[in-house]
Every structure is written in C-alpha cells, then in structure tokens.
Coordinates of C-alpha atoms in Angstrom, one line a residue:
Chain A
M34 CA -61.2 54.0 -95.3
S35 CA -64.0 53.8 -93.3
A36 CA -64.3 50.8 -91.1
V37 CA -67.5 49.2 -90.7
M38 CA -67.9 47.5 -87.5
I39 CA -70.3 44.7 -87.8
T40 CA -71.2 43.3 -84.5
R41 CA -71.8 39.7 -84.6
K42 CA -70.5 36.7 -83.0
V43 CA -66.9 35.2 -84.4
T44 CA -67.2 32.0 -86.2
R45 CA -65.0 29.5 -85.4
K46 CA -63.5 26.8 -88.0
W47 CA -65.5 23.5 -85.9
E48 CA -68.7 25.2 -86.7
K49 CA -68.0 24.4 -90.6
L50 CA -66.5 21.2 -90.5
P51 CA -67.8 18.3 -93.1
G52 CA -68.7 15.3 -91.2
K53 CA -71.3 14.4 -88.6
N54 CA -69.4 15.2 -85.3
T55 CA -70.8 17.5 -82.7
F56 CA -68.8 19.7 -80.8
C57 CA -69.3 21.2 -77.3
C58 CA -67.3 24.1 -75.1
D59 CA -67.2 25.9 -78.8
G60 CA -65.1 23.5 -80.4
R61 CA -63.1 22.2 -77.4
V62 CA -65.2 19.2 -77.0
M63 CA -65.6 16.8 -80.3
M64 CA -68.1 13.7 -80.6
A65 CA -69.8 11.6 -82.8
R66 CA -73.6 12.3 -83.0
Q67 CA -75.3 9.0 -81.0
K68 CA -74.1 9.6 -77.3
G69 CA -76.9 7.3 -75.6
V70 CA -74.4 4.9 -75.3
F71 CA -71.9 6.9 -74.2
Y72 CA -74.0 8.2 -71.3
L73 CA -75.2 4.7 -70.4
T74 CA -71.3 3.8 -69.7
L75 CA -70.8 7.2 -67.7
F76 CA -73.9 5.9 -65.6
L77 CA -73.1 2.1 -64.9
I78 CA -69.4 3.3 -64.0
V79 CA -70.5 6.3 -61.6
G80 CA -74.0 4.6 -60.3
T81 CA -72.1 1.4 -59.1
C82 CA -68.8 3.5 -57.7
S83 CA -71.1 5.6 -55.8
L84 CA -73.1 2.7 -54.5
F85 CA -69.8 1.4 -53.6
F86 CA -68.7 4.5 -51.9
A87 CA -71.7 4.7 -49.9
F88 CA -72.5 1.5 -48.5
E89 CA -69.3 -0.5 -48.5
C90 CA -66.7 1.7 -48.0
P91 CA -67.4 2.6 -44.8
Y92 CA -67.5 -0.8 -43.5
L93 CA -64.6 -2.0 -45.1
A94 CA -62.5 1.6 -43.8
V95 CA -63.4 0.4 -40.0
H96 CA -63.4 -3.1 -40.4
L97 CA -60.3 -3.7 -43.2
S98 CA -57.8 -0.9 -44.0
P99 CA -58.7 2.8 -44.7
A100 CA -57.0 2.6 -47.5
I101 CA -59.2 0.8 -50.1
P102 CA -61.6 3.5 -50.4
V103 CA -58.7 5.7 -51.1
F104 CA -57.6 3.6 -53.8
A105 CA -60.9 2.7 -54.8
V106 CA -60.8 6.6 -55.6
L107 CA -58.0 7.3 -57.5
L108 CA -59.0 4.0 -59.6
F109 CA -62.1 5.4 -60.3
V110 CA -60.9 9.1 -61.1
F111 CA -58.4 7.7 -63.3
V112 CA -61.2 5.4 -65.6
V113 CA -63.4 8.6 -66.2
A114 CA -60.6 10.8 -66.8
M115 CA -59.2 8.1 -69.4
L116 CA -62.9 7.9 -70.4
L117 CA -63.7 11.8 -70.7
R118 CA -60.1 12.3 -72.9
T119 CA -61.3 8.8 -75.1
S120 CA -64.8 10.6 -75.9
F121 CA -63.6 14.1 -75.8
S122 CA -60.7 14.1 -78.4
D123 CA -60.0 14.0 -81.7
P124 CA -59.4 10.9 -82.9
G125 CA -57.0 11.8 -85.5
V126 CA -59.8 13.4 -88.0
L127 CA -58.0 14.0 -91.7
P128 CA -59.7 17.1 -92.9
R129 CA -61.2 17.1 -96.1
A130 CA -59.2 17.9 -99.2
L131 CA -59.3 21.8 -100.5
P132 CA -60.8 22.3 -103.9
E133 CA -56.9 22.9 -105.5
E134 CA -55.6 19.8 -103.5
A135 CA -58.7 17.9 -105.3
N136 CA -58.2 19.0 -108.5
F137 CA -54.5 18.6 -108.4
I138 CA -54.7 14.5 -107.2
E139 CA -57.7 14.5 -109.8
M140 CA -54.9 15.6 -112.7
E141 CA -52.4 13.1 -111.3
I142 CA -55.1 10.1 -111.8
E143 CA -56.2 11.4 -114.9
A144 CA -52.7 11.4 -116.5
A145 CA -51.9 8.2 -114.5
N146 CA -55.1 6.1 -115.9
G147 CA -54.8 7.6 -119.4
N148 CA -57.0 7.2 -121.8
V149 CA -60.2 5.5 -120.9
M150 CA -62.6 4.4 -123.5
A151 CA -66.2 5.8 -123.8
G152 CA -68.5 3.2 -121.8
Q153 CA -65.4 1.6 -120.1
R154 CA -65.4 1.7 -116.2
P155 CA -62.2 3.6 -115.4
P156 CA -59.6 1.7 -113.3
P157 CA -59.9 1.6 -109.5
R158 CA -58.0 4.6 -107.7
I159 CA -55.4 2.9 -106.2
K160 CA -51.6 3.9 -105.4
N161 CA -49.2 1.8 -104.5
V162 CA -46.4 2.0 -102.0
Q163 CA -43.6 0.6 -100.5
I164 CA -43.4 0.8 -96.8
N165 CA -40.3 -1.3 -95.2
N166 CA -40.0 -3.4 -98.4
Q167 CA -43.8 -4.5 -98.5
I168 CA -46.0 -2.8 -101.0
V169 CA -49.3 -1.1 -99.2
K170 CA -52.1 -0.2 -101.2
L171 CA -53.6 3.6 -100.8
K172 CA -57.3 3.9 -101.4
Y173 CA -58.6 7.1 -102.4
C174 CA -61.9 8.3 -100.5
Y175 CA -64.5 10.0 -102.6
T176 CA -66.0 11.5 -99.8
C177 CA -62.8 13.6 -98.5
K178 CA -61.1 13.0 -102.0
I179 CA -57.9 12.1 -100.6
F180 CA -55.9 9.1 -100.6
R181 CA -56.0 8.0 -97.4
P182 CA -52.7 7.6 -95.6
P183 CA -52.1 3.9 -94.5
R184 CA -53.9 2.8 -92.0
A185 CA -56.0 5.3 -92.3
S186 CA -59.5 4.6 -93.3
H187 CA -63.1 6.4 -93.2
C188 CA -65.8 5.8 -90.6
S189 CA -69.4 6.0 -92.0
I190 CA -70.7 6.9 -88.8
C191 CA -68.6 10.2 -88.0
D192 CA -68.0 10.6 -92.0
N193 CA -64.4 11.2 -91.3
C194 CA -61.2 9.7 -92.6
V195 CA -59.4 9.2 -89.2
D196 CA -55.3 8.2 -89.7
R197 CA -55.0 4.7 -87.8
F198 CA -58.3 3.9 -87.5
D199 CA -59.0 1.1 -85.2
H200 CA -62.6 1.3 -84.2
H201 CA -65.4 3.3 -84.1
C202 CA -67.0 3.0 -79.7
P203 CA -70.5 3.8 -79.7
W204 CA -69.5 2.9 -75.1
V205 CA -67.2 6.0 -76.0
G206 CA -69.3 8.1 -78.2
N207 CA -66.3 8.5 -80.6
C208 CA -64.1 7.2 -83.0
V209 CA -60.4 5.6 -81.4
G210 CA -57.6 6.5 -83.6
K211 CA -54.0 7.8 -83.7
R212 CA -54.9 10.2 -81.1
N213 CA -56.7 8.6 -78.6
Y214 CA -56.1 4.8 -78.7
R215 CA -53.5 4.7 -75.9
Y216 CA -56.6 6.4 -73.6
F217 CA -59.1 3.9 -74.7
Y218 CA -56.8 0.9 -73.6
L219 CA -55.9 2.5 -70.7
F220 CA -59.9 3.3 -70.0
T221 CA -60.4 -0.5 -70.6
L222 CA -57.3 -1.4 -68.6
S223 CA -58.4 0.5 -65.2
L224 CA -62.0 -0.5 -66.2
S225 CA -61.1 -4.2 -65.9
L226 CA -59.0 -3.5 -62.3
L227 CA -61.8 -1.1 -60.8
T228 CA -64.4 -3.9 -61.6
I229 CA -61.6 -6.7 -60.0
Y230 CA -61.7 -4.6 -57.0
I231 CA -65.3 -3.9 -56.4
F232 CA -66.2 -7.4 -57.2
A233 CA -63.4 -8.7 -55.0
F234 CA -64.5 -6.7 -52.2
N235 CA -68.1 -6.8 -52.5
I236 CA -67.5 -10.2 -51.6
V237 CA -65.2 -10.1 -49.0
H238 CA -67.9 -7.7 -47.5
V239 CA -70.5 -10.1 -48.0
V240 CA -68.3 -12.6 -46.1
L241 CA -67.0 -10.9 -43.7
R242 CA -70.6 -9.5 -42.6
E243 CA -72.1 -13.0 -42.7
Y244 CA -69.3 -14.6 -40.8
R245 CA -69.8 -11.7 -38.0
N246 CA -73.8 -12.1 -38.2
I247 CA -73.3 -15.8 -37.6
F248 CA -70.7 -15.1 -34.5
E249 CA -73.0 -12.5 -33.2
H250 CA -76.3 -14.6 -34.0
V251 CA -77.6 -11.9 -35.5
V252 CA -79.6 -12.0 -39.5
S253 CA -79.1 -9.5 -41.9
L254 CA -79.7 -9.6 -45.5
T255 CA -76.8 -9.0 -47.7
P256 CA -78.4 -5.3 -49.0
H257 CA -79.6 -5.1 -52.3
C258 CA -77.0 -3.0 -53.5
T259 CA -74.6 -5.0 -52.9
V260 CA -76.3 -7.4 -55.0
L261 CA -76.7 -4.8 -58.0
E262 CA -72.7 -4.3 -57.8
V263 CA -72.1 -7.4 -57.6
L264 CA -74.0 -8.3 -60.9
V265 CA -73.1 -4.9 -62.9
C266 CA -69.5 -6.1 -62.1
F267 CA -70.2 -9.5 -63.1
F268 CA -71.2 -8.7 -67.0
T269 CA -68.9 -6.5 -67.1
L270 CA -65.7 -7.8 -66.0
W271 CA -66.3 -10.8 -69.2
S272 CA -67.0 -7.9 -71.2
V273 CA -64.3 -5.1 -70.6
V274 CA -61.8 -8.1 -69.5
G275 CA -61.8 -9.6 -72.7
L276 CA -61.7 -6.2 -75.0
T277 CA -58.3 -5.3 -72.6
G278 CA -57.2 -8.5 -73.3
F279 CA -57.8 -8.2 -77.2
H280 CA -56.4 -5.2 -77.5
T281 CA -53.4 -6.0 -75.2
Y282 CA -53.0 -8.9 -77.9
L283 CA -53.1 -6.3 -80.9
I284 CA -50.8 -3.9 -79.8
S285 CA -48.1 -6.5 -79.3
L286 CA -48.4 -7.0 -82.4
N287 CA -48.9 -3.7 -83.6
Q288 CA -52.1 -3.9 -85.2
T289 CA -55.5 -2.1 -85.2
T290 CA -59.1 -3.5 -84.8
N291 CA -59.9 -2.6 -88.6
E292 CA -56.9 -4.6 -89.8
D293 CA -57.6 -7.5 -87.9
I294 CA -61.4 -7.7 -88.8
K295 CA -60.2 -7.2 -92.6
G296 CA -57.2 -9.8 -92.3
S297 CA -54.9 -7.3 -93.9
W298 CA -52.5 -8.8 -92.5
S299 CA -53.1 -12.5 -92.1
G300 CA -52.7 -15.1 -94.4
K301 CA -50.0 -16.6 -96.5
N302 CA -50.8 -14.5 -99.6
R303 CA -51.2 -11.5 -98.0
V304 CA -48.6 -8.6 -97.1
Q305 CA -46.8 -9.1 -93.6
N306 CA -47.4 -6.3 -90.9
P307 CA -44.9 -3.6 -92.1
Y308 CA -45.5 -1.2 -89.3
S309 CA -44.6 -4.6 -86.5
H310 CA -41.3 -4.2 -85.2
K311 CA -41.0 -7.9 -84.8
N312 CA -40.7 -7.2 -81.0
F313 CA -43.1 -7.1 -78.5
I314 CA -41.8 -4.4 -76.4
K315 CA -40.7 -1.9 -79.1
N316 CA -44.7 -2.6 -80.4
C317 CA -46.1 -1.5 -76.9
C318 CA -43.7 1.2 -76.5
E319 CA -44.6 2.4 -79.6
V320 CA -48.1 2.5 -79.1
L321 CA -48.4 3.6 -75.5
C322 CA -45.5 5.6 -74.9
G323 CA -45.1 7.2 -78.3
P324 CA -45.2 11.0 -79.0
T325 CA -48.7 12.6 -78.4
Y326 CA -50.1 13.6 -82.0
P327 CA -51.6 17.1 -82.0
S328 CA -54.7 17.4 -84.2
V329 CA -54.6 18.8 -87.1
L330 CA -58.1 20.2 -87.2
D331 CA -57.4 23.7 -85.5
R332 CA -61.3 23.5 -84.3
R333 CA -60.6 26.8 -82.7
G334 CA -59.0 28.6 -85.2
V335 CA -61.5 31.8 -86.4
M336 CA -62.4 32.0 -89.6
L337 CA -62.2 34.8 -91.8
E338 CA -65.0 35.1 -94.0
D339 CA -63.9 36.8 -97.5
S340 CA -66.4 39.0 -98.7
T341 CA -65.5 39.1 -102.1
R342 CA -65.6 35.2 -102.7
P343 CA -68.4 34.1 -103.9
T344 CA -69.5 31.1 -101.7
P345 CA -68.1 28.1 -103.3
S346 CA -70.7 25.2 -104.0
D347 CA -67.9 22.5 -102.9
A348 CA -67.1 21.2 -99.3
S349 CA -67.7 24.1 -97.3
A350 CA -64.1 23.4 -95.8
A351 CA -62.9 25.8 -98.8
S352 CA -63.9 28.8 -97.3
T353 CA -61.6 28.4 -93.8
Y354 CA -58.6 30.6 -93.5
K355 CA -56.2 30.6 -90.4
S356 CA -56.0 34.1 -89.4
T357 CA -52.0 34.1 -89.6
N358 CA -52.1 32.4 -93.7
P359 CA -50.8 35.6 -95.6
V360 CA -52.7 34.5 -98.8
S361 CA -55.7 35.8 -99.3
Q362 CA -57.3 33.6 -102.5
T363 CA -59.2 35.8 -105.2
T364 CA -61.7 34.6 -107.1
K365 CA -59.5 33.6 -110.1
S366 CA -58.6 30.6 -108.0
S367 CA -61.9 29.2 -107.4
A368 CA -62.3 28.2 -110.9
P369 CA -60.4 25.1 -111.7
L370 CA -56.7 24.8 -111.6
I371 CA -55.5 26.7 -115.3
P372 CA -53.2 23.8 -116.9
N373 CA -49.4 24.8 -117.4
E374 CA -47.3 23.3 -120.3
H375 CA -46.5 20.3 -118.0
T376 CA -50.0 19.3 -118.2
P377 CA -50.5 16.1 -119.8
E378 CA -52.7 16.6 -123.1
E379 CA -55.6 14.3 -121.7
A380 CA -55.8 16.1 -118.6
K381 CA -56.7 19.6 -119.9
P382 CA -60.1 19.2 -121.5
S383 CA -61.0 16.6 -118.1
I384 CA -60.2 19.6 -115.7
G385 CA -63.3 21.4 -116.3
A386 CA -65.2 17.6 -115.8
G387 CA -62.9 17.3 -112.7
T388 CA -65.4 18.5 -110.4
Q389 CA -68.2 17.3 -111.9
K390 CA -66.8 13.7 -112.1
S391 CA -65.9 13.8 -108.2
T392 CA -69.3 14.5 -107.1
S393 CA -71.1 11.9 -109.4
S394 CA -68.8 9.1 -108.7
P395 CA -69.7 8.5 -105.1
K396 CA -72.8 7.2 -106.3
E397 CA -70.5 4.0 -108.0
E398 CA -68.2 3.3 -105.2
K399 CA -69.5 3.3 -101.6
P400 CA -66.4 4.2 -99.1
P401 CA -65.8 1.4 -97.1
S402 CA -67.3 1.5 -93.6
P403 CA -65.7 -0.3 -91.0
T404 CA -67.3 -1.9 -88.1
S405 CA -67.0 -2.0 -83.9
P406 CA -66.4 -5.1 -82.2
N407 CA -69.0 -3.7 -79.7
A408 CA -72.3 -4.3 -81.4
V409 CA -74.9 -1.8 -81.0
A410 CA -72.6 -0.7 -84.5
P411 CA -75.2 -0.2 -87.6
A412 CA -74.7 -3.1 -90.4
V413 CA -71.4 -3.4 -92.4
I414 CA -70.9 -2.9 -96.0
K415 CA -68.0 -4.7 -97.1
E416 CA -66.7 -3.1 -100.2
S417 CA -66.3 -5.4 -103.5
A418 CA -63.0 -4.4 -104.3
H419 CA -60.6 -5.7 -101.8
Chain B
M86 CA -42.2 44.3 -110.7
P87 CA -40.3 41.3 -109.5
F88 CA -41.6 40.9 -105.9
H89 CA -39.6 41.8 -102.8
N90 CA -41.3 40.7 -99.9
L91 CA -44.1 39.0 -98.4
Q92 CA -46.3 42.0 -98.0
E93 CA -46.2 42.2 -101.7
L94 CA -47.2 39.3 -102.4
R95 CA -50.1 39.1 -100.0
H96 CA -51.6 42.5 -101.3
S97 CA -50.5 42.8 -105.4
A98 CA -50.1 39.7 -106.4
S99 CA -52.5 37.3 -108.2
L100 CA -52.4 33.3 -107.9
A101 CA -51.3 31.5 -110.7
T102 CA -51.2 27.8 -109.6
K103 CA -50.6 25.8 -106.7
V104 CA -48.3 22.7 -106.5
F105 CA -48.7 20.0 -103.5
I106 CA -45.7 17.9 -102.6
Q107 CA -47.1 14.1 -101.4
R108 CA -45.9 12.8 -98.4
D109 CA -43.1 10.2 -98.7
Y110 CA -44.4 6.6 -97.1
S111 CA -41.1 4.6 -97.6
D112 CA -40.5 4.7 -94.1
G113 CA -44.1 3.8 -93.0
T114 CA -46.5 6.5 -91.0
I115 CA -43.9 9.0 -89.7
C116 CA -44.3 12.4 -91.1
K117 CA -41.9 13.0 -94.1
F118 CA -42.5 14.2 -97.3
L119 CA -41.2 13.6 -100.7
T120 CA -37.9 15.9 -102.1
K121 CA -38.8 15.1 -105.7
F122 CA -38.8 18.3 -107.5
P123 CA -41.8 19.2 -109.0
A124 CA -41.5 20.5 -112.4
E125 CA -44.2 23.4 -112.5
L126 CA -41.1 24.8 -110.2
D127 CA -38.3 24.2 -112.3
S128 CA -38.1 28.2 -113.8
R129 CA -38.7 29.6 -110.5
I130 CA -36.4 28.2 -108.0
E131 CA -33.4 26.2 -108.0
R132 CA -33.3 22.6 -106.9
S133 CA -31.5 22.6 -104.3
L134 CA -33.1 25.3 -102.2
F135 CA -36.6 23.5 -102.4
E136 CA -34.4 20.1 -101.5
E137 CA -33.0 22.0 -98.2
T138 CA -36.3 23.3 -97.5
V139 CA -38.4 20.1 -97.2
K140 CA -35.2 18.0 -96.2
T141 CA -35.1 20.1 -93.2
L142 CA -38.8 20.0 -92.3
N143 CA -38.8 15.8 -92.7
C144 CA -35.7 16.2 -90.0
Y145 CA -37.7 18.4 -87.6
Y146 CA -41.0 16.1 -87.8
A147 CA -38.5 12.8 -87.5
E148 CA -37.5 14.8 -83.8
A149 CA -40.9 15.5 -82.9
E150 CA -41.8 12.0 -83.7
K151 CA -38.8 10.3 -82.1
I152 CA -39.8 7.4 -79.6
G153 CA -37.0 8.2 -77.2
S154 CA -36.4 8.7 -73.7
Q155 CA -38.2 12.0 -74.0
S156 CA -41.1 11.2 -75.3
Y157 CA -41.7 7.9 -72.6
L158 CA -40.4 10.8 -69.7
E159 CA -43.5 12.5 -71.2
G160 CA -45.3 9.9 -71.8
C161 CA -45.2 8.1 -68.2
L162 CA -45.4 11.8 -66.1
A163 CA -48.6 12.2 -67.9
C164 CA -49.9 9.2 -67.5
A165 CA -49.4 9.3 -63.6
T166 CA -51.6 12.5 -63.3
A167 CA -54.4 11.1 -65.9
Y168 CA -53.1 13.3 -68.8
I169 CA -54.4 16.3 -66.7
I170 CA -50.7 17.8 -67.5
F171 CA -51.7 18.3 -70.8
L172 CA -54.5 20.7 -70.3
C173 CA -52.0 23.4 -68.8
M174 CA -48.2 21.9 -70.2
E175 CA -47.6 22.1 -74.2
T176 CA -46.3 18.5 -75.6
R177 CA -42.6 18.4 -77.5
Y178 CA -44.7 17.8 -80.7
E179 CA -46.6 21.0 -80.2
K180 CA -43.2 22.8 -79.2
I181 CA -41.2 21.4 -82.7
L182 CA -44.8 22.8 -84.4
K183 CA -44.4 25.8 -83.7
K184 CA -40.9 25.9 -84.8
I185 CA -41.7 24.4 -88.1
S186 CA -44.2 27.5 -88.3
M187 CA -41.5 29.6 -87.8
Y188 CA -38.8 28.2 -90.2
I189 CA -41.8 28.5 -92.9
Q190 CA -42.1 32.0 -92.4
E191 CA -38.8 32.6 -92.4
Q192 CA -38.3 30.6 -95.9
N193 CA -40.7 32.1 -97.1
E194 CA -39.4 35.5 -96.3
K195 CA -35.9 35.0 -97.3
I196 CA -36.1 32.6 -100.0
Y197 CA -40.0 31.7 -101.5
A198 CA -41.6 35.4 -101.6
P199 CA -38.9 37.1 -103.7
R200 CA -38.8 33.8 -106.1
G201 CA -42.9 34.7 -106.4
L202 CA -43.5 31.3 -104.3
L203 CA -45.1 30.7 -100.8
L204 CA -45.2 27.7 -98.5
T205 CA -48.3 27.1 -96.4
D206 CA -47.3 25.3 -93.2
P207 CA -48.5 21.1 -93.7
I208 CA -50.6 21.5 -90.9
E209 CA -53.1 23.7 -92.2
R210 CA -53.9 20.9 -94.9
G211 CA -53.7 17.7 -92.1
M212 CA -50.4 16.9 -92.2
R213 CA -50.4 15.5 -95.9
V214 CA -48.9 17.7 -98.4
I215 CA -47.1 21.1 -98.8
E216 CA -48.8 23.1 -100.6
I217 CA -46.8 26.1 -102.8
S218 CA -48.3 28.9 -104.5
I219 CA -47.2 29.5 -107.3
F220 CA -47.9 33.6 -108.1
E221 CA -48.1 35.0 -111.6
D222 CA -44.2 36.6 -112.7
S223 CA -45.9 39.5 -114.3
G224 CA -42.4 41.2 -114.6
S225 CA -39.1 39.7 -116.0
T226 CA -39.1 36.4 -116.3
S227 CA -35.5 35.7 -114.4
S228 CA -36.8 36.5 -111.4
S229 CA -34.5 34.4 -109.8
S230 CA -31.8 36.6 -110.6
T231 CA -33.2 39.6 -109.1
G232 CA -34.2 40.8 -105.7
S233 CA -33.0 37.3 -104.1
S234 CA -30.4 36.3 -101.0
P235 CA -28.8 33.5 -102.0
S236 CA -26.8 33.3 -98.7
S237 CA -29.7 32.6 -96.1
A238 CA -30.0 29.1 -97.6
T239 CA -28.3 27.9 -94.8
A240 CA -29.9 30.1 -92.3
Q241 CA -31.7 27.9 -89.6

C-alpha cells in the first residue's frame, strides 16, 4: 500500500461550522459577524483611559498619591481582559444535530404525533419535561434540528442555538450565554467602577487645578481632554451602571435577560422559575462561582475527510469527525435510518420523507429570535405559538 | 463472526443503526442522561450493564458540575488573575472530561465492542446525547454469550 502525500493545509472543524460566526487565530477566537460596535467599545475604553493616563495621572500622582494611577491601570487591565474574554469565547453554542440524530428525533416525533390527516397542520413540536416540580416546555429548533435544552435559545444574528441564552450584545460583538455570562457581568461591573473612578478623579483634578490657580492668581483653561473624558464618562455611567444593576437583579433571581423579556416566569398563571434556589446568595454563587463549562464545539479539532464518502447534501457538519473517533461511517449510514422491528408502523414510510420534511418546515415556522437590550440590534420577530 | 475487540469493529463491521440516549432534565440543567433502557439494545446487552455505564457517567458529570468549595476556590483564584490563569491551567471540568473519555474507551473495549456496540463520548455530540452505534451481527444472534467478560462490569 503506497502512501500518497498530499501537501495541503490541515482543515480544522471551525472552518466547516454552520452558523454566522467569524473565527480568528485559527479557531481560537469566535465572534459574531458584525464587529463594528465592538471596535467602538474598545476605542472608547482605550481612548478615554489613554487620555486619563496621559493628562490627569501625572498631576494626580504628584499632588495626591501615586496609588491613583496604579489602581487605574489594574482596573483598566481587568476591564479589557473581561471584554476580550466575553467577546472572543464561545458563549455556549450547541452544535447542530448530525443526520442520524436528526432522523432519530424525527422518528420519535412522528411516533408521538400519530396519524396526521392530509391537509391538516401537524401539531407544534414541543416536549414537556418536569424540572423541580414545574412543567417546562422544550421547543424544537428547525434550524439545528434538536429539541432545545431548557434555557437555551436560538440567536438569529449568529444562527446558533446557545445554552442559557441571555442576549446578543453588539457592544461585545458576541452572544452572551452560559459560558461567558460571568465575564460579561464582571465586564459591566468593572467598567462601571472604572467610569466612576475616572469621572471622580477628573472632577478632583479640575477642582485642584482651579483652586491652585486661584491661589497663585494664574489663569488657566481646563484642558479639553478633561472635558472630553468627563462627557464620555457621564454618558457611559448612565448606561453601564444601569445595565450592571439590571444584571445584578437578574443574577439574584437566577433569570436570563431572554426569560425576563419574554416574561417566562412572571405572572400568576405562569410557571415559577424552577432554576432559582429562592436564596439570593445561592443564586449569585451558582452564576458567578459555578464551574467553568468547556466548549462543546471543538473548533480546533482536525477534520478527517473520508474520500470514499459522497458529500452529504444535508448540514456540512455531518462530515466532521474527531481524529480519535473510532467509528468510520460507511456510505450505508448516510442513507436514512434503517427501520428495525421496533419502529412503529406509521414511522416507516415517513423515514425517507423525513429529511425532506425537515428542510421544508423552516418555511412554515420561523425560529424565535431574541432581542438585545442594547438597542442597536435588528427588529424582533415575536414567535406566535407561545 | 463475533467481535472480539475494538479494532475489528472499526475496520470490518458495517453499521446497522444508532440509538441516542437523551438528557434527563428532571434535576434542572445539569448534565445527566436518562437511564431508560432502549428497546433496540434488548437483544444485544444486559440491562444492568447499560444502566451501570449511564449511572457512572452521570456521577462523573455531577462531580464536574458540583458547586462547592473547590469550584469557589477555582473561580476566585481565576477572577483575581483576570482569568488569565485559564490560558495555562486546565479547569476541574476539563480534568473530569478526560476521565470520562478514558472511562468510555475502557467500557467500549471491555463491554460494548464484544457485543457489537460502540459508545460515543457525549462531548462529541454537544453533551446532548449518548450515541450508541449498533453494528450488524453477521454471526450468531447470541453474541452476548460469546467473547464477553462479565467480571469487568465493575471495573473503574
């Protein structure tokens, strides 16, 4: 057996991932497609802090204390680190179902629905689960072909289902979900502190300078950059501090922005939040001090292309394999699931039609698209069957 | 011919069907799988062996997601270093995932491959399902009585 050496670069799994994400640094960085507002955020933070370090800090270090710029530097580094962590990490994207899994779920749905009369609309695909003695409805995602886990939602901007979906934030250029929510919260919190800090010391600087000038009968005009910094900080304060307060409230109740907007747990007739521990401290601990969940996407895994296998017309993710995966799928497995003696009679003829049904159904029902509290996001399409 | 090891399964077997063990959400959003025995495996493996595998996996995941002193310590330490420490250190969850991967490999070699079955690590399916591939039993139908090592069920 002669080995043919093909000199081509290795294909990593991130290159074939469906969804509207952009990847950098060979799959290490994952962001949404629109990054313009993220660059603005970065520019505002770095720009304002640079002005502060260049113009205010020398004066304050000499006339007040050298600890002031030192603390400002530490805070600035923390803010930027949190911003980059939130923006660059996988928010908790759920990979789409491979064809076999999608077909298996279709079979289960067909079996559960029974016979649907011709021309009649099939019932909505919902699964009921009991969590902490409350009934929670799991919805089927037509794009990802899975029943969404509880608290997961499909982001239409990134075109992915995200676990514990909070919202899509254009300011960080990424979704906020299970994996990066704590970094997002720490970003808003530390940014609030930084803004208050810079704002306060700008005022102190202006007061000190004017006081000195009056004492020495020197005329001076408050430097332009100080005014600029005060303006930026003033407007940032109202939005960021408000947002931090809102998220602190959500964390104490163990709710997501998405659930709050949809009113999932509010109102008398609605189900009470089954995830809350009914204890402020416990809820905070779970969200902020819980384990760090790993990414299930395996962006940097190497893809093995099976040359004997024809390219499937279904999701491109079907051809991804981890290099250690022992199962090499033959052509036979790309065909619809073979019914065995346990398949209910109604499901058997519909198995072949199952793949056609799942591709045509997105035209009938739109997947729900959540909103972002930071206004720049596009218009929201409210789901009708809720 | 009955399958004796994982190599034979990989190279010469043909896939018949796949079964997907779904998540159990009764305790909330923690990672836990249903221990309900699927009908397709009825003739291939003993119910107790299957349940043992799923229960052990559930224990591993519960340990990884436990919110206790160790997770607090890890979280606080990481926060104090602005999470830069995660660039060089492996998290507790990742360490347990490695253990799970080894456990599944061991289960496949000792219990599932001799019966013409193969477990796929849930992490490769987004932690949504445990995929069990059922290979065609081209030899005798009572493959469970040949080439199996019953005493390895309690191996950890």
